[in-house]
Amino acid sequence: MNDAYGRRIDYLRLSVTDLCNYRCIYCMPDSGVPKKEHSEVLSVEECIDVAAQSARCGVRKVRVTGGEPLVRHGILDICRGIAEIGGIAELCLTTNGSLLGGFARSLREAGVDRLNVSLDTLRPERFASLTRRGSLTDVLEGVDAALRAGFGRLKFNVVLMGGVNDDEIPDFVALTREHPVEVRFIELMPIGECADWDRSRFVGGSRVLEACPDLSPTDTDGVAARYRIPGYAGTVGLIRPLSHKFCSECNRIRVTADGKLKPCLHSEAEIPLKGLRGEALFRAIRGGILQKPLQHEMERLGSRSVRPMNRIGG
Ligand code: SAM
Ligand code: SF4
């Protein structure tokens, strides 16, 4: 269905947990986040029903995210249930990759079509300090397992941070020489842990084009502007929520692990869905779509969301 401004809303980002086994410095405090009671979090059945009722509202693509979705108990049942919903054409999952080694094949069998793997650095020591507890080896093994399980068109999410990992832009772009993958550079958004970081950390996506002038524009894919170095197997995506506001093309709604529909990532509006099923859930989701604001004002006011990314679902 269309929202009040005529945008077709066909994409649901569903967070299945706030918890994570990593503590990326821009996303989570070192101490982690308080664990919620079972009763506060959407159950497996509720997650599937949220996707089913969203499909009735016109959603065609679902992305399962978190926190880290692979630490969620019942994640395979959630994926299987969503994949079976008529009308959902594409089921994707965003993961930090740490547990993919054990999960890749079952995710494929459960009906997940595509994976995005977050990878902010290719240097083992930097990886350990950026994630505060992660191992680059685990993620690379996970990526191998995903390829063996038949996941094609893998996407890597790289959050750009000035003075932290922007010196690795050419190394990431070099990955696309031999491999048919997409490396997506995402502008860091001032939300949660990094809301008060020094402005120099928030570098624009144009830094990528300056570092790799051979990149030529090809097309767009949702909110990503795509580039390729001629002759390379893979592509480079730029996601620029700060320097290139894409609200006019926004096609998404988000649902948090505790069942709040967020019509906009950066607004404080939240519609409670927990406890609703069937027709009542359908009506609440439809109401949420109609409440989508025209645009965020993050560049002027900062993010108005009361939650950090791990509690929204990035
Ligand atoms: N744990 C999974 C992962 O890291 O892929 C899924 C959840 S994570 C919140 C989803 C994506 O949001 C990751 O690619 C992460 O790097 C990104 N993210 C988190 N905080 C962000 C921020 N402040 N600005 C931009 N991207 C952010
Ligand atoms: Fe966990 Fe993903 Fe946040 Fe990193 S970005 S702390 S992996 S939820």
Tab-separated table of C-alpha atoms and ligand atoms in Angstrom:
chain	number	residue	atom	x	y	z
A	1	MET	CA	0.000	0.000	0.000
A	2	ASN	CA	0.961	3.648	-0.335
A	3	ASP	CA	1.623	5.925	2.620
A	4	ALA	CA	0.091	9.372	3.060
A	5	TYR	CA	2.712	10.870	0.712
A	6	GLY	CA	2.203	8.359	-2.091
A	7	ARG	CA	5.299	6.253	-1.357
A	8	ARG	CA	4.810	2.532	-1.953
A	9	ILE	CA	5.708	0.706	1.263
A	10	ASP	CA	6.811	-2.824	0.466
A	11	TYR	CA	9.762	-3.508	2.774
A	12	LEU	CA	9.725	-4.626	6.436
A	13	ARG	CA	12.829	-4.673	8.619
A	14	LEU	CA	12.029	-6.957	11.504
A	15	SER	CA	14.298	-7.003	14.543
A	16	VAL	CA	14.177	-10.330	16.362
A	17	THR	CA	16.420	-9.436	19.329
A	18	ASP	CA	18.214	-6.491	20.964
A	19	LEU	CA	21.015	-8.761	22.105
A	20	CYS	CA	24.339	-9.265	20.395
A	21	ASN	CA	27.540	-11.203	20.940
A	22	TYR	CA	29.581	-8.192	19.697
A	23	ARG	CA	29.849	-4.693	21.117
A	24	CYS	CA	30.686	-2.534	18.095
A	25	ILE	CA	31.935	0.756	19.478
A	26	TYR	CA	29.374	2.869	17.572
A	27	CYS	CA	26.414	0.620	18.343
A	28	MET	CA	26.510	-0.944	21.818
A	29	PRO	CA	28.001	-0.115	25.204
A	30	ASP	CA	30.720	-2.463	26.434
A	31	SER	CA	28.379	-3.657	29.174
A	32	GLY	CA	25.781	-4.786	26.597
A	33	VAL	CA	22.064	-4.130	26.952
A	34	PRO	CA	19.687	-5.366	29.659
A	35	LYS	CA	18.056	-8.652	28.732
A	36	LYS	CA	14.310	-8.323	28.340
A	37	GLU	CA	11.801	-10.734	29.837
A	38	HIS	CA	10.478	-13.324	27.367
A	39	SER	CA	7.052	-11.778	27.699
A	40	GLU	CA	8.346	-8.408	26.432
A	41	VAL	CA	9.811	-9.770	23.206
A	42	LEU	CA	7.793	-10.848	20.153
A	43	SER	CA	7.404	-14.630	20.188
A	44	VAL	CA	8.326	-16.735	17.162
A	45	GLU	CA	4.635	-16.889	16.186
A	46	GLU	CA	4.190	-13.128	16.669
A	47	CYS	CA	7.216	-12.390	14.467
A	48	ILE	CA	5.720	-14.534	11.710
A	49	ASP	CA	2.297	-12.913	12.117
A	50	VAL	CA	3.818	-9.409	11.914
A	51	ALA	CA	5.358	-10.422	8.579
A	52	ALA	CA	2.096	-12.057	7.405
A	53	GLN	CA	-0.052	-9.020	8.237
A	54	SER	CA	2.563	-6.720	6.704
A	55	ALA	CA	2.317	-8.819	3.537
A	56	ARG	CA	-1.436	-8.099	3.513
A	57	CYS	CA	-0.489	-4.395	3.585
A	58	GLY	CA	1.693	-4.867	0.509
A	59	VAL	CA	5.089	-5.772	2.005
A	60	ARG	CA	7.036	-7.964	-0.434
A	61	LYS	CA	10.496	-7.997	1.128
A	62	VAL	CA	11.414	-8.785	4.731
A	63	ARG	CA	14.820	-8.298	6.305
A	64	VAL	CA	15.442	-10.064	9.607
A	65	THR	CA	17.870	-8.111	11.752
A	66	GLY	CA	18.714	-7.210	15.348
A	67	GLY	CA	20.857	-6.976	17.569
A	68	GLU	CA	22.389	-10.109	16.171
A	69	PRO	CA	19.600	-12.246	14.701
A	70	LEU	CA	21.618	-15.462	14.934
A	71	VAL	CA	21.688	-15.298	18.761
A	72	ARG	CA	17.869	-15.311	18.816
A	73	HIS	CA	16.371	-18.575	20.049
A	74	GLY	CA	14.075	-19.904	17.306
A	75	ILE	CA	15.664	-17.885	14.500
A	76	LEU	CA	15.325	-20.764	12.011
A	77	ASP	CA	11.628	-21.189	12.846
A	78	ILE	CA	11.100	-17.453	12.361
A	79	CYS	CA	12.825	-17.533	8.968
A	80	ARG	CA	10.997	-20.680	7.867
A	81	GLY	CA	7.636	-19.200	8.875
A	82	ILE	CA	8.250	-15.931	7.032
A	83	ALA	CA	9.551	-17.689	3.915
A	84	GLU	CA	6.285	-19.647	3.710
A	85	ILE	CA	4.087	-16.525	3.647
A	86	GLY	CA	2.498	-16.065	0.225
A	87	GLY	CA	3.326	-12.614	-1.063
A	88	ILE	CA	6.754	-12.357	0.553
A	89	ALA	CA	9.013	-12.522	-2.478
A	90	GLU	CA	12.335	-11.975	-0.751
A	91	LEU	CA	13.641	-12.859	2.702
A	92	CYS	CA	16.990	-11.350	3.681
A	93	LEU	CA	18.994	-11.371	6.887
A	94	THR	CA	21.647	-8.984	8.202
A	95	THR	CA	24.271	-10.541	10.453
A	96	ASN	CA	27.666	-9.817	11.931
A	97	GLY	CA	28.704	-13.174	10.436
A	98	SER	CA	30.230	-14.552	13.629
A	99	LEU	CA	27.877	-17.543	13.833
A	100	LEU	CA	27.318	-18.053	10.113
A	101	GLY	CA	29.753	-20.973	10.011
A	102	GLY	CA	27.206	-23.064	11.929
A	103	PHE	CA	24.050	-21.475	10.536
A	104	ALA	CA	24.563	-20.837	6.828
A	105	ARG	CA	23.232	-24.126	5.500
A	106	SER	CA	20.180	-24.178	7.816
A	107	LEU	CA	19.343	-20.576	6.951
A	108	ARG	CA	19.392	-21.492	3.286
A	109	GLU	CA	17.171	-24.510	3.960
A	110	ALA	CA	14.815	-22.316	6.009
A	111	GLY	CA	14.228	-20.162	2.929
A	112	VAL	CA	16.510	-17.147	3.446
A	113	ASP	CA	17.291	-15.741	0.000
A	114	ARG	CA	20.079	-13.279	0.717
A	115	LEU	CA	22.552	-12.274	3.392
A	116	ASN	CA	24.201	-8.986	4.321
A	117	VAL	CA	27.314	-9.421	6.441
A	118	SER	CA	28.632	-6.480	8.445
A	119	LEU	CA	32.369	-6.084	8.183
A	120	ASP	CA	33.887	-2.726	9.129
A	121	THR	CA	37.542	-3.686	8.781
A	122	LEU	CA	39.680	-6.351	7.126
A	123	ARG	CA	42.430	-6.094	9.758
A	124	PRO	CA	42.252	-8.680	12.549
A	125	GLU	CA	43.465	-6.453	15.385
A	126	ARG	CA	41.311	-3.535	14.361
A	127	PHE	CA	38.367	-5.917	14.050
A	128	ALA	CA	38.880	-7.111	17.633
A	129	SER	CA	38.979	-3.564	18.980
A	130	LEU	CA	36.065	-2.244	16.875
A	131	THR	CA	33.777	-5.113	17.907
A	132	ARG	CA	35.364	-5.303	21.375
A	133	ARG	CA	35.172	-9.119	21.331
A	134	GLY	CA	34.914	-10.363	17.763
A	135	SER	CA	37.265	-12.464	15.652
A	136	LEU	CA	37.728	-11.664	11.968
A	137	THR	CA	38.551	-15.344	11.354
A	138	ASP	CA	35.079	-16.407	12.523
A	139	VAL	CA	33.421	-13.971	10.132
A	140	LEU	CA	35.575	-15.008	7.176
A	141	GLU	CA	34.786	-18.664	7.920
A	142	GLY	CA	31.109	-17.687	8.084
A	143	VAL	CA	31.349	-16.010	4.688
A	144	ASP	CA	32.923	-19.168	3.229
A	145	ALA	CA	30.130	-21.267	4.722
A	146	ALA	CA	27.532	-18.918	3.225
A	147	LEU	CA	29.086	-19.244	-0.230
A	148	ARG	CA	29.233	-23.044	0.104
A	149	ALA	CA	25.559	-23.060	1.175
A	150	GLY	CA	24.647	-21.354	-2.085
A	151	PHE	CA	24.141	-17.735	-0.999
A	152	GLY	CA	25.029	-15.641	-4.002
A	153	ARG	CA	25.236	-11.854	-4.346
A	154	LEU	CA	26.565	-11.450	-0.799
A	155	LYS	CA	26.606	-7.884	0.463
A	156	PHE	CA	29.101	-6.546	2.955
A	157	ASN	CA	28.053	-3.578	5.105
A	158	VAL	CA	30.934	-1.264	5.967
A	159	VAL	CA	30.136	1.662	8.261
A	160	LEU	CA	32.528	4.468	7.331
A	161	MET	CA	34.267	6.135	10.263
A	162	GLY	CA	36.758	8.940	9.735
A	163	GLY	CA	40.115	8.172	11.331
A	164	VAL	CA	38.944	4.641	12.177
A	165	ASN	CA	38.528	2.649	8.945
A	166	ASP	CA	38.440	5.153	6.077
A	167	ASP	CA	42.034	4.208	5.240
A	168	GLU	CA	40.703	0.761	4.204
A	169	ILE	CA	38.374	2.000	1.440
A	170	PRO	CA	40.718	0.802	-1.374
A	171	ASP	CA	41.131	-2.612	0.331
A	172	PHE	CA	37.373	-3.079	0.485
A	173	VAL	CA	36.921	-1.961	-3.124
A	174	ALA	CA	39.685	-4.419	-4.138
A	175	LEU	CA	37.486	-7.276	-2.851
A	176	THR	CA	35.163	-6.597	-5.792
A	177	ARG	CA	37.919	-7.268	-8.334
A	178	GLU	CA	37.609	-11.074	-8.256
A	179	HIS	CA	34.440	-11.643	-6.247
A	180	PRO	CA	30.857	-10.977	-7.446
A	181	VAL	CA	29.924	-9.333	-4.140
A	182	GLU	CA	28.646	-5.879	-3.232
A	183	VAL	CA	30.602	-3.806	-0.734
A	184	ARG	CA	28.225	-1.215	0.724
A	185	PHE	CA	29.707	1.795	2.449
A	186	ILE	CA	27.232	3.289	4.924
A	187	GLU	CA	27.529	6.766	6.402
A	188	LEU	CA	27.678	6.607	10.182
A	189	MET	CA	24.479	8.038	11.692
A	190	PRO	CA	24.668	9.987	14.993
A	191	ILE	CA	22.419	7.697	16.969
A	192	GLY	CA	22.909	5.842	20.259
A	193	GLU	CA	26.531	5.203	21.244
A	194	CYS	CA	28.022	7.495	18.590
A	195	ALA	CA	25.515	10.366	18.886
A	196	ASP	CA	28.123	12.587	20.569
A	197	TRP	CA	31.187	11.500	18.630
A	198	ASP	CA	33.472	14.082	17.138
A	199	ARG	CA	32.198	15.381	13.771
A	200	SER	CA	35.405	14.178	12.090
A	201	ARG	CA	34.191	10.572	12.471
A	202	PHE	CA	31.136	11.274	10.280
A	203	VAL	CA	32.627	11.170	6.813
A	204	GLY	CA	30.508	11.409	3.675
A	205	GLY	CA	30.231	8.640	1.114
A	206	SER	CA	32.025	10.927	-1.338
A	207	ARG	CA	35.230	9.903	0.479
A	208	VAL	CA	34.896	6.518	-1.286
A	209	LEU	CA	34.806	8.139	-4.734
A	210	GLU	CA	37.799	10.315	-3.853
A	211	ALA	CA	39.774	7.262	-2.681
A	212	CYS	CA	38.825	5.195	-5.765
A	213	PRO	CA	38.348	7.567	-8.728
A	214	ASP	CA	37.995	4.625	-11.162
A	215	LEU	CA	34.551	3.817	-9.749
A	216	SER	CA	31.844	4.565	-12.334
A	217	PRO	CA	28.146	4.878	-11.509
A	218	THR	CA	25.982	2.009	-12.748
A	219	ASP	CA	22.510	2.139	-11.199
A	220	THR	CA	20.633	2.322	-7.915
A	221	ASP	CA	19.414	-0.511	-5.725
A	222	GLY	CA	16.884	0.747	-3.187
A	223	VAL	CA	18.684	3.405	-1.153
A	224	ALA	CA	22.140	2.462	-2.483
A	225	ALA	CA	23.810	4.258	-5.378
A	226	ARG	CA	25.868	1.607	-7.160
A	227	TYR	CA	29.298	1.892	-8.758
A	228	ARG	CA	31.746	-0.510	-10.372
A	229	ILE	CA	35.330	-0.399	-11.491
A	230	PRO	CA	35.193	-1.433	-15.174
A	231	GLY	CA	36.178	-5.103	-15.507
A	232	TYR	CA	35.647	-5.931	-11.827
A	233	ALA	CA	33.308	-8.781	-10.874
A	234	GLY	CA	31.533	-7.032	-7.989
A	235	THR	CA	29.980	-3.671	-7.224
A	236	VAL	CA	30.310	-0.907	-4.640
A	237	GLY	CA	27.224	0.625	-3.016
A	238	LEU	CA	27.016	3.983	-1.261
A	239	ILE	CA	24.315	4.454	1.353
A	240	ARG	CA	24.291	8.101	2.335
A	241	PRO	CA	21.546	8.891	4.851
A	242	LEU	CA	23.287	12.129	5.878
A	243	SER	CA	24.728	13.597	2.697
A	244	HIS	CA	21.992	12.343	0.338
A	245	LYS	CA	18.711	12.202	2.157
A	246	PHE	CA	16.576	9.425	0.629
A	247	CYS	CA	13.296	9.990	2.516
A	248	SER	CA	11.371	10.638	-0.708
A	249	GLU	CA	12.207	7.097	-1.840
A	250	CYS	CA	11.706	5.459	1.558
A	251	ASN	CA	9.761	2.217	1.135
A	252	ARG	CA	10.211	0.674	4.584
A	253	ILE	CA	8.749	0.165	8.005
A	254	ARG	CA	10.598	-1.260	10.999
A	255	VAL	CA	9.407	-3.423	13.840
A	256	THR	CA	11.520	-3.698	16.988
A	257	ALA	CA	12.126	-6.891	18.956
A	258	ASP	CA	9.628	-5.730	21.597
A	259	GLY	CA	6.990	-5.243	18.932
A	260	LYS	CA	6.975	-1.499	18.284
A	261	LEU	CA	6.380	-0.409	14.708
A	262	LYS	CA	8.617	2.525	13.832
A	263	PRO	CA	7.274	4.378	10.792
A	264	CYS	CA	10.627	6.227	10.550
A	265	LEU	CA	14.056	5.227	11.867
A	266	HIS	CA	14.731	8.716	13.213
A	267	SER	CA	11.372	9.647	14.696
A	268	GLU	CA	10.215	8.929	18.228
A	269	ALA	CA	6.835	7.611	17.023
A	270	GLU	CA	6.241	3.952	17.928
A	271	ILE	CA	3.078	1.895	17.467
A	272	PRO	CA	2.729	-1.069	19.854
A	273	LEU	CA	2.008	-4.373	18.111
A	274	LYS	CA	2.796	-6.846	20.913
A	275	GLY	CA	-0.273	-8.879	21.854
A	276	LEU	CA	-2.126	-8.060	18.625
A	277	ARG	CA	-2.895	-10.840	16.159
A	278	GLY	CA	-4.810	-11.235	12.922
A	279	GLU	CA	-7.116	-8.377	11.903
A	280	ALA	CA	-6.143	-6.100	14.842
A	281	LEU	CA	-2.469	-6.485	13.935
A	282	PHE	CA	-3.248	-5.775	10.275
A	283	ARG	CA	-5.072	-2.549	11.206
A	284	ALA	CA	-2.241	-1.399	13.497
A	285	ILE	CA	0.367	-1.976	10.771
A	286	ARG	CA	-1.748	-0.180	8.188
A	287	GLY	CA	-2.134	2.745	10.638
A	288	GLY	CA	1.647	2.803	11.126
A	289	ILE	CA	2.274	3.005	7.386
A	290	LEU	CA	-0.136	5.944	7.138
A	291	GLN	CA	1.793	7.691	9.941
A	292	LYS	CA	5.117	7.698	8.107
A	293	PRO	CA	6.474	11.252	8.232
A	294	LEU	CA	7.474	13.027	5.035
A	295	GLN	CA	11.128	13.117	6.079
A	296	HIS	CA	13.540	13.042	9.018
A	297	GLU	CA	15.443	16.106	10.171
A	298	MET	CA	18.534	14.341	11.417
A	299	GLU	CA	20.912	16.842	9.823
A	300	ARG	CA	19.253	19.695	11.786
A	301	LEU	CA	17.958	18.089	14.977
A	302	GLY	CA	19.898	14.838	15.228
A	303	SER	CA	18.015	11.556	15.379
A	304	ARG	CA	14.792	11.896	17.401
A	305	SER	CA	14.644	8.161	17.960
A	306	VAL	CA	14.730	7.225	21.629
A	307	ARG	CA	16.524	3.963	20.789
A	308	PRO	CA	20.021	3.067	19.611
A	309	MET	CA	20.442	0.940	16.456
A	310	ASN	CA	20.749	-2.409	18.196
A	311	ARG	CA	17.294	-1.761	19.719
A	312	ILE	CA	15.722	-0.677	16.426
A	313	GLY	CA	17.260	-3.124	14.004
A	314	GLY	CA	19.729	-1.573	11.593
B	1	SAM	N1	24.167	-7.410	14.219
B	1	SAM	C1	23.866	-7.365	12.843
B	1	SAM	C2	24.972	-6.684	12.074
B	1	SAM	O1	25.822	-6.049	12.666
B	1	SAM	O2	24.942	-6.810	10.860
B	1	SAM	C3	22.534	-6.742	12.514
B	1	SAM	C4	22.126	-5.511	13.270
B	1	SAM	S1	23.152	-4.080	13.017
B	1	SAM	C5	22.357	-2.894	14.062
B	1	SAM	C6	22.705	-3.665	11.363
B	1	SAM	C7	23.591	-2.688	10.649
B	1	SAM	O3	23.451	-1.410	11.260
B	1	SAM	C8	25.067	-3.046	10.706
B	1	SAM	O4	25.603	-3.042	9.383
B	1	SAM	C9	25.655	-1.922	11.513
B	1	SAM	O5	26.978	-1.661	11.127
B	1	SAM	C10	24.707	-0.795	11.205
B	1	SAM	N2	24.753	0.291	12.190
B	1	SAM	C11	24.689	0.218	13.539
B	1	SAM	N3	24.774	1.452	14.103
B	1	SAM	C12	24.905	2.325	13.059
B	1	SAM	C13	25.035	3.755	12.963
B	1	SAM	N4	25.052	4.521	14.039
B	1	SAM	N5	25.131	4.303	11.733
B	1	SAM	C14	25.099	3.533	10.597
B	1	SAM	N6	24.974	2.189	10.636
B	1	SAM	C15	24.876	1.595	11.844
B	2	SF4	FE1	26.035	-6.145	17.310
B	2	SF4	FE2	25.515	-5.481	14.813
B	2	SF4	FE3	25.473	-3.618	16.761
B	2	SF4	FE4	27.787	-4.661	16.026
B	2	SF4	S1	26.429	-3.446	14.728
B	2	SF4	S2	27.074	-4.394	18.158
B	2	SF4	S3	27.251	-6.718	15.513
B	2	SF4	S4	24.097	-5.302	16.569
